[in-house]
């Protein structure tokens, strides 16, 4: 067997856990002996009665998991995940990132936690994924699968067996790395080799005679779907001679079985390990029923005439020795599922880099677009020096570059080597990027080019016809996502640019008061919020306001700007706090926009150590005293602005000692799904108490810290801090 060195068995990293020899071999002299990964995987699968599994090794740059060995199923079934970015949402990546066992008991849980996997493998099976790691180093990961009949819980014995086996494998890999012995490629563990005829034993011959006398068809398929045996009745029903069937896949030999539906049923049978069936039409009008009985070594197929047209239920042949077609289907499903999650252009670039590039063996990705007749680099991943990509930003679309040519003509280009690229584009010889092969894919959406996706390869890479077809097909999915993302980014920039223009660019100097403000837009959708704040110097002090207009749209933002302007105007003419609130309320009703607004208005008199406040349905402010105590101010107030034209807004006077800090905020700071508002307010108060001595800008960052880092923020956040100078 490759990799075994019989002369020095004591140097072989095998299945025993014995100590390494006293003198380790010189680095690079001896590879890891024996099929280390295959034997370890086989032992894991056998020990927990699983039916398939795989071992992944972490790439040298620790960013990609690469499948080293698979057992029990054709590798083509896992084609979308042969090389996966460590950040990808799949069980083996979670196991490595979180350094724990990941258990997925059934297809419902798989769909809930890992929808991208479920889209490609919607079958009843259970899966466990574990890291292969020592205390300080991660070497890779393992997953094993069971049929859907497995218990919803992983037993303690199974958990202990898998965990111990992965720990032992990690120790062997650590020992091999320390001794400089590389892990050689190993063959996958599948069923026994295909037998082209009947074995020469009397029992087997008699069994073959018996099967040949049966009135219905029988076939034996290996795990790749190739026919190992077919009786005469099967050949007669299918319409092909036995020699043409044996050694080939049914769907490769029989045109009317060449349908992806049967491929899916065949895969379902192997994954679920359940007998399944389907009905297929043999032209011109004969319906045949196929019943499949799977095991860990292959499938037995019974073929009969179907009395009536039936709905397909269960499984049918189709996979293939040749993985390209299955890879195409799986990649399209996986990428389509992932791209539905993309919002902006950066999301599209990241998903292409994480999901598609590893699957096609690419080491770097560039996504190009155009604006004002020039090429624009929208994003890239995998280039050690970003300047080699970014220098193309701004290149005229008429320039002789492959990226511009693909974008303007809509014709893909594949270059298997640097020589091929430089033959057509000699100028590229002066700007090497360190890669050796490229695929330039035009991104066409709604009948027009929206960009170019470039895959770069570290080694010369001949592109087969099937691979070109796959790349060109998935480029269409990327194009649709990119078109949507470009539109989102433009609208998002316009929306938040408008909102930023309606907020004060900076706070003016206030007599006796230090001030700081923060505004965080929502991350959900691309709507504009109505949150606002402002501060205005007045004789003997300052005025401040914070509010939130109902809604997330242009109307809300425009109304927010009108309210802020009105409050500033009423303040400037000398109205008292209650008069400012009443005037703003009447203005909002007179505008007839049928939107409401919450508002909190303050008049600050730091010289006399006091503040007068009026509130219209707004969250209560927090006050931190100089001694560090924090309290929520219970203010008198009235209804939301825009509801009742006759409403009054009483005021509350609060002591404002030197060094005190007032915290005004909108509800987006304390409201989040699943969190009680009282708990959120208490948490805000604790942070204020602990960090209240910081400079106001630093304190503002502390108070919005959790909201600023949130991946999903359903509402805008406005924050205004006011500190009376000591």
XYZ file of C-alpha atoms in Angstrom:
726
model
C 0.000 0.000 0.000
C 1.369 3.453 -0.809
C 3.043 5.195 2.083
C 4.071 2.054 4.026
C 7.804 1.614 4.593
C 8.388 -2.015 5.534
C 12.101 -1.498 6.270
C 11.512 0.769 9.288
C 8.102 -0.130 10.738
C 9.059 1.516 14.016
C 9.069 4.869 12.164
C 5.584 4.418 10.773
C 2.810 6.488 12.289
C 0.208 3.757 12.431
C -2.841 3.011 14.488
C -1.087 2.229 17.760
C -0.680 4.849 20.442
C 2.823 3.834 21.387
C 5.522 6.401 22.065
C 7.623 7.579 19.136
C 11.060 6.023 18.705
C 13.926 7.557 20.562
C 15.465 8.870 17.360
C 12.971 10.551 15.089
C 13.711 10.324 11.375
C 15.138 13.346 9.621
C 12.612 15.843 8.376
C 11.283 14.992 4.955
C 12.980 11.560 4.787
C 9.980 9.401 5.562
C 6.346 10.188 4.950
C 3.678 9.181 7.427
C 3.479 5.436 7.074
C 0.305 3.554 6.367
C -3.080 5.039 5.475
C -3.202 6.962 8.751
C -6.327 9.004 8.037
C -8.208 6.160 6.337
C -7.584 3.723 9.163
C -8.522 6.276 11.814
C -11.722 7.182 9.958
C -12.664 3.539 9.403
C -12.186 2.841 13.113
C -14.397 5.795 14.057
C -17.176 4.777 11.668
C -17.056 1.143 12.763
C -16.926 2.029 16.466
C -20.151 4.046 16.395
C -21.904 2.057 13.621
C -22.025 5.074 11.312
C -22.260 4.578 7.555
C -20.101 7.383 6.173
C -17.663 10.087 7.167
C -14.690 12.206 6.159
C -11.480 13.679 7.513
C -10.543 17.295 6.770
C -7.108 18.843 7.193
C -6.556 22.523 7.876
C -4.635 24.336 5.134
C -1.226 25.825 6.011
C -2.691 29.335 6.150
C -5.424 28.011 8.491
C -8.224 29.559 6.451
C -9.516 26.529 4.523
C -10.496 22.976 5.465
C -9.621 20.476 2.724
C -11.160 17.006 2.556
C -8.388 14.427 2.788
C -10.330 11.141 2.962
C -13.982 10.173 2.645
C -15.522 6.834 3.531
C -18.824 5.139 2.837
C -20.070 7.456 0.087
C -18.681 8.791 -3.194
C -16.675 11.963 -2.716
C -18.843 13.597 -5.367
C -21.670 13.749 -2.798
C -19.600 16.193 -0.765
C -18.245 18.133 -3.745
C -19.464 21.565 -2.543
C -17.556 21.015 0.686
C -14.305 19.446 -0.518
C -12.603 22.749 0.250
C -14.466 25.072 2.595
C -13.472 28.383 4.092
C -13.125 28.177 7.851
C -15.782 30.879 8.167
C -18.361 28.871 6.194
C -21.596 27.929 8.024
C -21.123 24.144 7.890
C -20.761 21.693 10.798
C -17.048 20.857 10.352
C -16.134 24.558 10.305
C -18.182 25.219 13.432
C -16.452 22.278 15.108
C -13.029 23.765 14.347
C -13.874 27.379 15.173
C -15.596 26.507 18.445
C -13.365 23.527 19.345
C -16.334 21.315 20.210
C -18.458 18.433 18.968
C -21.329 19.555 16.720
C -24.343 17.226 16.714
C -27.116 17.478 14.101
C -29.708 14.769 14.847
C -32.007 14.992 11.831
C -32.920 16.777 8.621
C -35.170 19.287 10.421
C -32.320 20.408 12.657
C -29.991 20.527 9.655
C -32.439 22.789 7.822
C -32.721 25.067 10.855
C -29.015 25.390 11.687
C -27.308 24.746 8.343
C -29.789 25.610 5.573
C -27.107 25.646 2.868
C -26.219 22.023 3.594
C -29.870 21.065 3.807
C -30.627 22.533 0.380
C -28.074 20.213 -1.238
C -28.659 17.166 1.001
C -32.345 17.218 1.994
C -32.273 13.631 3.273
C -32.925 12.000 6.655
C -29.526 11.491 8.285
C -27.733 12.394 11.507
C -24.276 13.956 11.624
C -21.547 14.565 14.190
C -18.565 16.826 13.490
C -15.517 17.096 15.744
C -12.236 19.016 15.697
C -8.981 17.112 15.341
C -6.874 19.128 17.746
C -4.376 18.993 20.557
C -4.285 21.513 23.371
C -2.628 24.179 21.257
C -3.017 23.219 17.594
C -5.947 22.396 15.315
C -5.091 19.958 12.533
C -8.510 19.542 10.970
C -11.923 18.026 11.567
C -13.945 14.834 11.144
C -17.588 14.213 10.425
C -19.517 10.937 10.496
C -23.136 10.284 9.487
C -25.827 7.782 10.413
C -29.146 6.904 8.733
C -32.140 8.948 9.824
C -33.220 6.153 12.182
C -30.454 7.106 14.649
C -31.577 8.234 18.090
C -32.077 12.019 18.444
C -29.382 11.950 21.107
C -25.733 11.028 20.667
C -25.011 8.402 23.314
C -22.238 8.852 25.869
C -20.453 5.846 24.387
C -20.569 7.293 20.873
C -19.467 10.708 22.091
C -16.564 9.237 24.051
C -15.471 6.988 21.189
C -15.444 9.809 18.627
C -13.786 12.304 20.944
C -11.052 9.868 21.951
C -10.448 8.801 18.360
C -10.066 12.422 17.221
C -7.686 13.150 20.095
C -5.557 10.123 19.171
C -5.527 11.162 15.505
C -4.460 14.688 16.509
C -1.566 13.277 18.567
C -0.387 11.203 15.608
C -0.570 14.203 13.290
C 1.303 16.275 15.852
C 3.999 13.602 16.089
C 4.248 13.420 12.300
C 4.540 17.217 12.004
C 7.195 17.325 14.709
C 9.207 14.624 12.961
C 8.832 16.255 9.559
C 6.835 13.403 8.016
C 4.158 14.595 5.590
C 0.734 12.988 5.332
C 0.523 11.445 1.876
C -2.687 11.354 -0.187
C -4.845 8.344 0.642
C -7.623 6.689 -1.344
C -11.201 7.038 -0.193
C -12.773 4.066 1.546
C -15.566 2.693 -0.595
C -16.893 -0.750 -1.412
C -14.855 -3.531 -2.942
C -13.641 -3.012 -6.533
C -16.124 -3.568 -9.292
C -16.319 -7.177 -10.423
C -16.937 -7.532 -14.102
C -18.407 -11.009 -13.941
C -19.634 -13.670 -11.564
C -17.222 -15.149 -9.050
C -16.031 -18.646 -9.882
C -17.478 -20.519 -6.949
C -20.156 -23.124 -7.338
C -22.468 -21.303 -4.894
C -22.123 -18.020 -6.717
C -22.706 -19.652 -10.106
C -25.836 -21.352 -8.840
C -27.039 -18.077 -7.321
C -26.538 -16.353 -10.678
C -28.534 -19.087 -12.435
C -31.337 -18.686 -9.917
C -31.419 -14.897 -10.354
C -31.433 -15.248 -14.144
C -34.616 -17.331 -13.925
C -36.553 -14.673 -11.994
C -39.332 -12.893 -13.955
C -38.327 -9.413 -12.686
C -35.125 -7.452 -13.169
C -32.314 -7.358 -10.620
C -29.239 -5.140 -10.683
C -26.399 -4.641 -8.244
C -24.880 -1.133 -8.124
C -21.697 -0.051 -6.379
C -21.541 3.176 -4.393
C -20.792 5.125 -7.575
C -23.932 3.779 -9.216
C -22.071 1.470 -11.614
C -23.743 -1.837 -12.530
C -21.804 -4.788 -11.107
C -24.412 -7.373 -12.076
C -27.669 -7.433 -14.041
C -29.869 -10.419 -14.804
C -31.403 -10.959 -18.269
C -34.815 -9.733 -17.126
C -33.315 -6.390 -16.091
C -31.592 -6.016 -19.454
C -34.837 -6.868 -21.294
C -36.902 -4.387 -19.266
C -34.344 -1.596 -19.664
C -33.755 -2.373 -23.319
C -29.969 -2.805 -23.218
C -27.674 -5.833 -23.385
C -26.046 -6.945 -20.118
C -22.448 -6.286 -21.361
C -23.401 -2.679 -22.115
C -24.762 -2.224 -18.597
C -22.037 -3.883 -16.521
C -19.334 -1.469 -15.449
C -21.363 1.635 -16.308
C -23.885 3.837 -14.596
C -27.477 3.313 -15.608
C -28.017 7.002 -16.384
C -24.848 7.140 -18.475
C -25.940 4.160 -20.585
C -29.731 4.542 -20.678
C -30.790 7.956 -22.082
C -34.299 7.941 -20.594
C -32.841 7.493 -17.110
C -30.628 10.549 -17.572
C -32.630 12.831 -15.281
C -31.497 14.738 -12.166
C -34.569 13.497 -10.283
C -33.196 9.941 -10.325
C -29.785 11.199 -9.261
C -31.413 12.814 -6.246
C -33.294 9.618 -5.338
C -30.109 7.554 -5.644
C -28.282 9.937 -3.313
C -31.216 9.871 -0.895
C -31.056 6.086 -0.726
C -27.373 6.049 0.167
C -27.686 8.842 2.736
C -30.827 7.563 4.447
C -30.012 3.828 4.064
C -33.747 3.268 3.557
C -35.331 1.234 0.731
C -36.857 3.659 -1.746
C -38.477 3.601 -5.163
C -39.291 5.652 -8.235
C -41.137 5.251 -11.516
C -39.593 6.075 -14.906
C -41.037 6.149 -18.425
C -39.312 3.946 -20.984
C -40.252 5.378 -24.382
C -42.659 5.260 -25.967
C -45.113 4.344 -23.197
C -43.813 1.705 -20.790
C -43.629 2.689 -17.117
C -41.043 0.822 -15.063
C -40.853 0.710 -11.276
C -37.390 0.776 -9.657
C -37.061 -0.314 -6.008
C -33.671 0.342 -4.387
C -32.301 -1.461 -1.337
C -29.182 0.346 -0.052
C -26.376 -0.830 2.197
C -22.941 0.490 3.058
C -21.477 -1.410 0.097
C -23.900 -0.420 -2.639
C -27.482 -0.850 -3.793
C -29.637 -3.710 -5.014
C -32.247 -2.642 -7.548
C -35.448 -4.503 -8.389
C -37.077 -3.528 -11.704
C -40.673 -4.363 -12.623
C -43.355 -3.090 -14.943
C -45.530 -0.444 -13.281
C -49.215 -1.202 -13.671
C -50.224 2.493 -13.501
C -48.523 5.840 -13.462
C -47.210 6.463 -9.923
C -45.699 9.378 -8.181
C -42.032 9.097 -7.468
C -41.302 8.250 -3.858
C -37.931 7.475 -2.541
C -34.837 7.000 -4.476
C -33.464 6.264 -7.849
C -30.203 5.860 -9.540
C -28.134 8.816 -10.386
C -24.831 9.933 -9.164
C -21.851 9.204 -11.072
C -18.391 8.078 -11.344
C -17.782 11.395 -12.995
C -18.507 14.066 -10.366
C -18.817 17.029 -12.659
C -22.586 16.894 -13.110
C -23.254 16.332 -9.435
C -20.824 19.076 -8.582
C -22.722 21.402 -10.888
C -26.075 20.708 -9.251
C -24.702 20.903 -5.721
C -22.697 24.053 -6.316
C -25.643 25.823 -7.880
C -27.924 24.889 -4.988
C -25.388 25.824 -2.331
C -24.413 29.130 -3.902
C -28.014 30.068 -4.684
C -28.931 29.489 -1.050
C -25.951 31.511 0.192
C -26.474 34.424 -2.179
C -30.014 34.971 -0.926
C -28.369 36.177 2.298
C -26.243 38.809 0.564
C -27.318 42.397 1.158
C -24.490 44.651 0.007
C -21.648 44.269 -2.482
C -19.207 43.264 0.251
C -21.559 40.433 1.221
C -21.547 39.124 -2.362
C -17.746 39.271 -2.572
C -17.387 37.480 0.758
C -19.855 34.731 -0.179
C -18.183 34.100 -3.527
C -14.826 33.875 -1.749
C -16.152 31.632 1.032
C -18.540 29.395 -0.891
C -17.583 29.206 -4.550
C -13.832 29.790 -4.712
C -12.898 26.851 -2.424
C -15.232 24.527 -4.336
C -13.584 25.284 -7.695
C -10.044 25.297 -6.303
C -9.429 29.017 -6.731
C -7.088 30.808 -4.348
C -8.189 34.409 -5.024
C -11.286 36.285 -6.190
C -11.884 39.747 -7.635
C -15.292 41.253 -8.391
C -15.203 44.147 -10.879
C -17.881 46.644 -11.813
C -18.074 49.814 -13.872
C -18.943 53.427 -13.286
C -18.636 56.445 -15.585
C -16.928 54.394 -18.291
C -14.230 53.037 -16.005
C -13.510 49.736 -14.333
C -14.098 49.653 -10.571
C -12.745 47.069 -8.144
C -15.779 46.245 -6.010
C -13.963 43.788 -3.776
C -11.300 41.107 -3.652
C -10.057 38.284 -1.445
C -6.929 36.146 -1.412
C -4.319 38.618 -2.681
C -1.427 39.071 -0.223
C -0.755 42.532 -1.657
C -4.035 44.396 -2.339
C -2.222 46.910 -4.528
C -1.815 44.371 -7.350
C -5.619 44.392 -7.700
C -6.471 47.956 -6.780
C -4.187 49.424 -9.453
C -6.811 48.351 -12.014
C -9.438 50.553 -10.332
C -10.280 53.398 -12.703
C -9.034 51.637 -15.853
C -11.022 52.771 -18.919
C -13.454 50.128 -20.131
C -11.874 50.349 -23.564
C -8.452 49.346 -22.233
C -6.913 46.060 -23.368
C -7.434 44.145 -20.131
C -9.238 40.807 -19.758
C -11.474 42.153 -16.971
C -12.693 45.089 -19.033
C -13.085 42.914 -22.130
C -15.232 40.343 -20.302
C -17.403 43.102 -18.827
C -18.000 44.966 -22.087
C -18.447 41.945 -24.378
C -20.170 39.522 -22.007
C -17.848 36.733 -23.179
C -16.055 34.619 -20.554
C -12.322 34.042 -20.868
C -10.249 31.196 -19.424
C -6.462 31.250 -19.251
C -4.851 27.990 -18.214
C -1.406 29.558 -17.801
C 0.378 32.894 -17.667
C 1.648 32.320 -21.213
C -1.928 32.120 -22.534
C -2.880 35.346 -20.761
C 0.170 37.315 -21.922
C -0.231 36.088 -25.492
C -3.540 37.980 -25.754
C -2.742 40.749 -23.248
C 1.001 41.493 -23.429
C 0.669 44.403 -21.001
C -0.082 41.968 -18.194
C 3.548 40.804 -18.266
C 4.492 44.084 -16.591
C 2.041 43.590 -13.705
C 2.303 40.049 -12.320
C -0.088 39.191 -9.505
C 1.587 35.961 -8.389
C -1.021 33.626 -9.886
C -0.772 31.184 -12.770
C -4.293 30.703 -14.207
C -7.456 32.789 -14.408
C -11.162 32.585 -15.219
C -12.840 35.880 -16.212
C -16.610 35.489 -15.948
C -18.954 38.260 -17.135
C -21.817 38.894 -14.718
C -24.949 39.426 -16.801
C -28.196 40.386 -15.056
C -31.427 41.603 -16.658
C -29.737 41.390 -20.038
C -26.906 43.798 -19.224
C -23.390 43.354 -17.821
C -23.089 44.413 -14.181
C -19.539 43.254 -13.564
C -16.846 40.616 -13.945
C -15.911 37.887 -11.490
C -12.271 36.787 -11.660
C -10.994 33.524 -10.177
C -7.217 33.200 -9.858
C -5.313 29.929 -9.389
C -1.891 29.406 -7.863
C -0.882 26.757 -10.406
C -1.573 26.307 -14.134
C -5.151 25.108 -14.405
C -6.626 23.649 -17.595
C -10.372 24.342 -17.614
C -12.428 21.370 -18.789
C -15.631 21.870 -20.740
C -17.695 20.828 -17.737
C -15.843 23.212 -15.440
C -16.332 26.108 -17.837
C -20.035 25.306 -17.974
C -20.253 25.224 -14.175
C -18.415 28.514 -13.742
C -20.437 30.245 -16.434
C -23.701 28.997 -14.921
C -22.976 30.080 -11.370
C -21.785 33.453 -12.676
C -25.440 34.117 -13.532
C -26.418 33.630 -9.891
C -23.607 35.891 -8.751
C -24.709 38.511 -11.281
C -28.275 38.624 -9.934
C -27.001 38.973 -6.373
C -24.516 41.654 -7.419
C -27.163 43.652 -9.282
C -29.383 43.587 -6.214
C -26.458 44.479 -3.935
C -25.371 47.417 -6.113
C -28.902 48.787 -6.023
C -29.031 48.317 -2.253
C -25.703 50.069 -1.709
C -26.735 53.061 -3.832
C -30.064 53.445 -2.040
C -28.439 52.881 1.318
C -25.868 55.609 0.676
C -28.535 58.011 -0.549
C -30.799 57.283 2.394
C -28.215 57.683 5.099
C -26.610 60.605 3.295
C -29.975 62.354 3.456
C -30.370 61.530 7.116
C -26.846 62.667 7.959
C -27.551 65.962 6.186
C -30.616 66.497 8.384
C -28.633 65.985 11.607
C -26.208 68.608 12.943
C -22.722 68.038 11.489
C -21.268 68.898 14.907
C -22.446 70.214 18.232
C -21.803 73.913 18.893
C -19.827 75.079 21.959
C -22.209 75.358 24.917
C -21.547 77.684 27.892
C -20.732 75.597 30.969
C -21.637 72.338 29.232
C -19.581 69.650 27.465
C -21.523 67.647 24.874
C -21.047 64.558 22.707
C -23.435 62.716 20.394
C -23.656 59.470 18.462
C -25.987 58.276 15.730
C -26.180 54.641 14.521
C -28.436 53.785 11.563
C -30.404 50.546 11.627
C -28.903 47.538 9.876
C -32.225 46.063 8.775
C -33.143 46.921 5.213
C -32.222 50.314 3.827
C -34.896 52.506 5.405
C -34.172 55.922 6.900
C -34.946 56.505 10.545
C -36.487 59.519 12.214
C -34.127 59.822 15.209
C -32.718 63.314 15.793
C -30.868 65.425 18.339
C -29.624 69.004 18.597
C -28.069 71.484 21.021
C -28.455 75.287 20.936
C -26.611 77.938 22.984
C -29.018 80.310 24.797
C -28.461 83.159 27.245
C -27.288 81.771 30.613
C -26.895 78.236 29.338
C -28.012 75.883 26.585
C -30.999 74.026 25.188
C -30.918 70.419 24.021
C -33.447 68.180 22.312
C -33.659 64.529 21.287
C -36.553 62.794 19.544
C -37.765 59.989 17.341
C -40.287 60.356 14.509
C -42.478 57.316 13.872
C -41.535 55.289 10.797
C -38.477 54.445 8.715
C -38.813 56.185 5.384
C -38.102 59.420 3.553
C -41.247 61.015 5.001
C -40.070 60.293 8.547
C -36.619 61.711 7.797
C -38.063 64.848 6.201
C -40.412 65.395 9.131
C -37.508 64.876 11.520
C -35.640 67.698 9.790
C -38.689 69.989 10.074
C -39.123 69.255 13.782
C -35.458 69.875 14.541
C -35.578 73.186 12.663
C -38.792 74.199 14.427
C -37.399 73.403 17.894
C -34.305 75.459 17.154
C -36.453 78.377 15.917
C -38.779 78.309 18.946
C -35.747 78.156 21.226
C -34.096 81.107 19.512
C -37.143 83.355 19.975
C -37.052 82.643 23.718
C -39.965 80.257 24.288
C -39.990 78.293 27.559
C -39.629 74.468 27.448
C -43.381 73.868 27.753
C -44.060 76.467 25.037
C -41.487 74.871 22.710
C -43.195 71.486 23.119
C -46.708 72.894 22.594
C -45.633 74.840 19.507
C -43.895 71.810 17.994
C -46.942 69.637 18.708
C -49.270 72.089 16.899
C -46.854 72.320 13.973
C -46.809 68.551 13.586
C -50.613 68.378 13.603
C -50.887 71.268 11.135
C -48.556 69.504 8.700
C -51.150 66.709 8.431
C -48.617 63.923 7.886
C -50.310 61.522 10.340
C -46.985 60.630 11.942
C -46.177 60.895 15.626
C -42.939 61.775 17.366
C -41.480 61.337 20.820
C -39.388 64.200 22.138
C -37.386 65.319 25.177
C -36.490 68.997 25.518
C -34.106 70.503 28.123
C -33.133 73.992 29.162
C -29.779 73.859 31.014
C -28.580 76.470 33.509
C -25.147 75.213 34.664
C -24.338 78.455 36.524
C -27.231 77.813 38.916
C -26.866 74.018 38.792
C -30.270 73.158 37.383
C -32.018 71.783 34.307
C -35.682 72.130 33.273
C -37.109 69.340 31.136
C -40.297 68.649 29.187
C -41.145 65.209 27.826
C -43.511 63.944 25.094
C -43.657 60.158 25.328
C -39.879 59.799 25.161
C -37.752 57.296 27.159
C -36.602 58.834 30.472
C -33.068 60.254 30.631
C -30.363 59.018 32.997
C -28.475 61.264 35.406
C -25.088 60.330 36.806
C -24.180 62.400 39.844
C -20.569 63.400 40.594
C -20.379 60.666 43.275
C -21.046 58.001 40.630
C -24.652 57.230 41.537
C -27.002 56.819 38.566
C -30.760 57.251 38.552
C -33.512 57.213 35.974
C -35.266 60.579 35.985
C -39.018 60.271 36.453
C -40.220 63.289 34.494
C -43.664 64.731 34.079
C -44.806 64.854 30.495
C -47.521 64.680 27.891
C -48.511 62.503 24.942
C -46.529 61.974 21.765
C -46.303 64.991 19.492
C -48.901 65.001 16.708
C -51.784 63.385 18.632
C -53.670 66.086 20.556
C -53.549 69.763 19.563
C -54.612 70.853 23.065
C -52.090 68.714 24.953
C -49.935 70.315 27.608
C -46.375 69.396 28.480
C -45.508 70.133 32.125
C -41.865 70.568 33.092
C -39.648 69.034 35.752
C -36.684 70.785 37.338
C -33.628 68.634 38.106
C -30.522 69.504 40.085
C -27.447 69.585 37.831
C -24.356 69.703 40.037
C -20.931 70.315 38.439
C -19.598 67.042 37.041
C -23.080 65.562 36.555
C -23.764 63.755 33.287
C -27.151 63.655 31.544
C -27.738 60.796 29.094
C -30.464 61.354 26.475
C -31.184 58.529 24.042
C -33.763 57.061 21.686
C -35.425 53.699 22.235
C -33.162 51.905 19.737
C -30.421 51.958 22.396
C -32.383 49.904 24.926
C -34.831 47.876 22.830
C -33.793 44.592 21.262
C -35.694 41.329 20.598
C -35.810 38.983 23.560
C -34.420 41.533 26.075
C -36.625 43.042 28.765
C -36.544 46.837 28.529
C -36.076 47.204 32.297
C -33.047 44.914 32.175
C -31.633 46.850 29.222
C -32.109 50.157 31.045
C -30.435 48.754 34.163
C -27.503 47.549 32.044
C -27.163 51.010 30.489
C -27.142 52.529 33.972
C -24.407 50.159 35.138
C -22.210 51.046 32.174
C -22.794 54.740 32.851
C -21.888 54.335 36.516
C -18.684 52.455 35.742
C -17.440 54.637 32.880
C -18.935 58.009 33.795
C -15.573 59.625 34.558
C -14.295 59.084 31.027
C -14.141 61.947 28.519
C -17.556 62.288 26.888
C -16.474 60.962 23.491
C -15.075 57.809 25.096
C -18.146 57.483 27.317
C -20.406 57.755 24.266
C -18.524 54.887 22.601
C -18.907 52.771 25.738
C -22.656 53.382 25.961
C -23.340 52.528 22.312
C -20.704 49.791 22.190
C -23.085 46.840 22.123
C -25.360 48.509 19.568
C -22.425 49.536 17.370
C -21.159 45.945 17.166
C -24.596 44.421 16.581
C -24.927 42.520 13.308
C -28.694 43.084 13.295
C -29.962 46.427 14.601
C -33.696 46.818 13.998
C -33.905 50.524 14.885
C -31.784 53.654 14.711
C -29.928 54.839 17.803
C -29.368 58.459 18.810
C -27.403 59.392 21.932
C -26.711 62.849 23.414
C -24.443 63.300 26.458
C -24.296 66.540 28.457
C -21.869 67.143 31.312
C -21.895 70.220 33.570
C -18.374 71.525 33.846
C -16.886 71.514 37.335
